[in-house]
């Protein structure tokens, strides 16, 4: 859903032609395209410039960017293995995925590549394989992973081009100089709220509604404090006040018919698909162990 939304945004800019790898919904998209229903950019019937069945079929030409918005599930398939056919097709990879340390295996497998990762603050859902429903605001926070090597300027230029296309298409892009801190900021939401939604089989509004909040607030606060303790060891600008920010944003957007948005982890559970547990929870716990930090919850 997020990949389809931002692919549309990029083509909407008039500066990009998209080759879309549609694995499960190839037949639907190649025949009928997609229906975009968005609070941010309105309604549109859209078909990518090119639609292919798999990554290998896409590896027949050069690309300015290879953008991966598939779920990060390294316990099923590593991102580097998924993208391997495209290693010779581009210098720049963009990972629009949840979790922390998601770029590491790709950087190790393709050390000369420039890797941008993006944190998507957007509610986007796919319905029946072709309707993309985007509600509320959207923001994509992106940054370059420098991997300790001397910059050749290509990665920075690619980041700027990507950012400009997104904004021209209505995507509300933000560039950060500290993508590590930005990813830990996002994983606070995922590791706490997404995980508890999944464990309780509840949409976000049920967790944060007036009736539930007195019970849920201490649970969420404690989970977030554990994540923050790890983030402080790794990020120059460790996240702070994120729970308060989440609650404020939810309160500001609350209406008589509050959103029934479900985090993707819960959606995957209900669909009996692999969940992003390793990159959202596992990588936090592994980082905590390396620093001797207790994360019992």
Coordinates of C-alpha atoms in Angstrom, one line a residue, residues 102-247:
X102 CA 17.4 -2.4 8.0
X103 CA 20.1 -1.2 5.6
X104 CA 23.0 -3.3 7.0
X105 CA 22.6 -6.5 5.0
X106 CA 22.1 -4.6 1.8
X107 CA 25.2 -2.4 2.4
X108 CA 27.3 -5.5 3.2
X109 CA 26.0 -7.3 0.0
X110 CA 26.4 -4.2 -2.2
X111 CA 29.1 -2.0 -0.5
X112 CA 29.4 0.5 -3.4
X113 CA 25.7 1.4 -3.4
X114 CA 24.3 4.5 -1.9
X115 CA 21.5 3.6 0.5
X116 CA 18.7 6.0 1.5
X117 CA 16.1 4.9 4.0
X118 CA 12.8 6.5 4.6
X119 CA 10.4 6.5 7.5
X120 CA 6.8 6.7 6.3
X121 CA 4.4 8.5 8.6
X122 CA 1.3 7.7 6.6
X123 CA -1.8 5.6 7.0
X124 CA -2.2 3.7 3.7
X125 CA -4.2 0.5 3.1
X126 CA -4.7 -1.6 0.0
X127 CA -8.2 -3.1 -0.6
X128 CA -8.8 -5.9 -3.0
X129 CA -5.4 -5.6 -4.6
X130 CA -6.1 -2.4 -6.4
X131 CA -7.7 0.3 -4.2
X132 CA -5.2 2.4 -2.2
X133 CA -6.8 4.2 0.6
X134 CA -4.7 6.9 2.2
X135 CA -6.1 8.8 5.2
X136 CA -4.9 11.8 7.2
X137 CA -1.6 13.6 6.5
X138 CA 1.5 12.0 5.2
X139 CA 5.2 12.6 5.7
X140 CA 8.2 10.7 4.4
X141 CA 11.4 11.4 6.4
X142 CA 14.5 10.3 4.4
X143 CA 18.3 10.3 5.0
X144 CA 21.5 8.8 3.6
X145 CA 23.4 6.1 5.4
X146 CA 27.0 7.1 4.9
X147 CA 28.6 3.9 6.2
X148 CA 31.8 5.6 7.3
X149 CA 33.1 6.1 3.8
X150 CA 34.1 9.4 2.1
X151 CA 31.2 11.0 0.3
X152 CA 31.4 11.3 -3.5
X153 CA 28.4 13.5 -3.6
X154 CA 26.3 11.1 -5.6
X155 CA 24.3 9.9 -2.6
X156 CA 23.6 13.4 -1.4
X157 CA 22.5 14.5 -4.9
X158 CA 20.2 11.4 -5.2
X159 CA 18.6 12.2 -1.9
X160 CA 17.9 15.8 -3.0
X161 CA 16.4 14.6 -6.4
X162 CA 14.2 12.0 -4.6
X163 CA 13.1 14.6 -2.1
X164 CA 12.2 17.2 -4.8
X165 CA 10.2 14.7 -6.8
X166 CA 8.2 13.6 -3.8
X167 CA 7.3 17.2 -2.9
X168 CA 6.4 18.1 -6.4
X169 CA 4.0 15.2 -6.5
X170 CA 2.4 16.1 -3.1
X171 CA 4.3 13.7 -0.9
X172 CA 5.5 16.0 1.9
X173 CA 9.1 14.8 1.9
X174 CA 11.6 15.8 4.7
X175 CA 15.3 15.3 4.6
X176 CA 17.2 14.5 7.8
X177 CA 20.9 14.6 8.5
X178 CA 20.5 11.9 11.2
X179 CA 18.5 9.1 9.7
X180 CA 19.6 6.8 12.5
X181 CA 17.8 9.0 15.1
X182 CA 14.8 9.3 12.7
X183 CA 14.5 5.5 12.5
X184 CA 14.6 5.1 16.3
X185 CA 11.9 7.8 16.5
X186 CA 9.7 5.7 14.2
X187 CA 10.5 2.4 15.9
X188 CA 9.2 3.9 19.1
X189 CA 5.7 3.9 17.6
X190 CA 6.1 0.5 15.9
X191 CA 7.7 -1.3 18.9
X192 CA 5.2 0.1 21.4
X193 CA 1.8 0.9 19.7
X194 CA 2.0 -1.4 16.7
X195 CA 3.1 -4.3 18.9
X196 CA 0.4 -3.7 21.5
X197 CA -2.3 -3.3 18.8
X198 CA -1.2 -6.7 17.4
X199 CA -1.0 -8.4 20.8
X200 CA -4.5 -7.1 21.7
X201 CA -6.0 -7.4 18.1
X202 CA -7.1 -3.8 18.4
X203 CA -7.0 -0.8 16.0
X204 CA -5.1 2.3 17.3
X205 CA -8.2 4.1 18.3
X206 CA -9.2 1.3 20.7
X207 CA -5.8 1.7 22.5
X208 CA -5.9 5.5 22.7
X209 CA -9.6 6.1 23.3
X210 CA -10.7 7.8 26.5
X211 CA -11.8 4.6 28.1
X212 CA -8.6 2.6 27.4
X213 CA -6.0 5.3 27.9
X214 CA -5.7 5.2 31.7
X215 CA -4.8 1.5 31.5
X216 CA -2.7 1.6 28.3
X217 CA -0.7 4.7 29.0
X218 CA 1.6 3.1 31.6
X219 CA 2.1 0.1 29.3
X220 CA 3.1 2.2 26.3
X221 CA 5.3 4.6 28.4
X222 CA 7.3 1.7 29.8
X223 CA 7.8 0.1 26.4
X224 CA 8.9 3.4 24.9
X225 CA 11.4 4.0 27.8
X226 CA 13.1 0.7 27.0
X227 CA 13.5 1.7 23.4
X228 CA 14.7 5.2 24.3
X229 CA 17.4 3.7 26.6
X230 CA 18.8 1.7 23.6
X231 CA 18.4 4.7 21.2
X232 CA 20.5 6.9 23.5
X233 CA 23.5 4.6 22.8
X234 CA 23.2 4.7 19.1
X235 CA 21.6 8.0 17.9
X236 CA 23.1 11.5 18.2
X237 CA 19.6 12.9 18.7
X238 CA 17.8 10.2 20.7
X239 CA 14.0 10.4 20.5
X240 CA 12.2 12.1 23.4
X241 CA 8.6 13.0 24.1
X242 CA 7.3 10.8 21.3
X243 CA 4.5 9.2 23.3
X244 CA 3.2 12.7 24.1
X245 CA 3.5 13.6 20.5
X246 CA 1.6 10.5 19.3
X247 CA -1.2 11.2 21.8

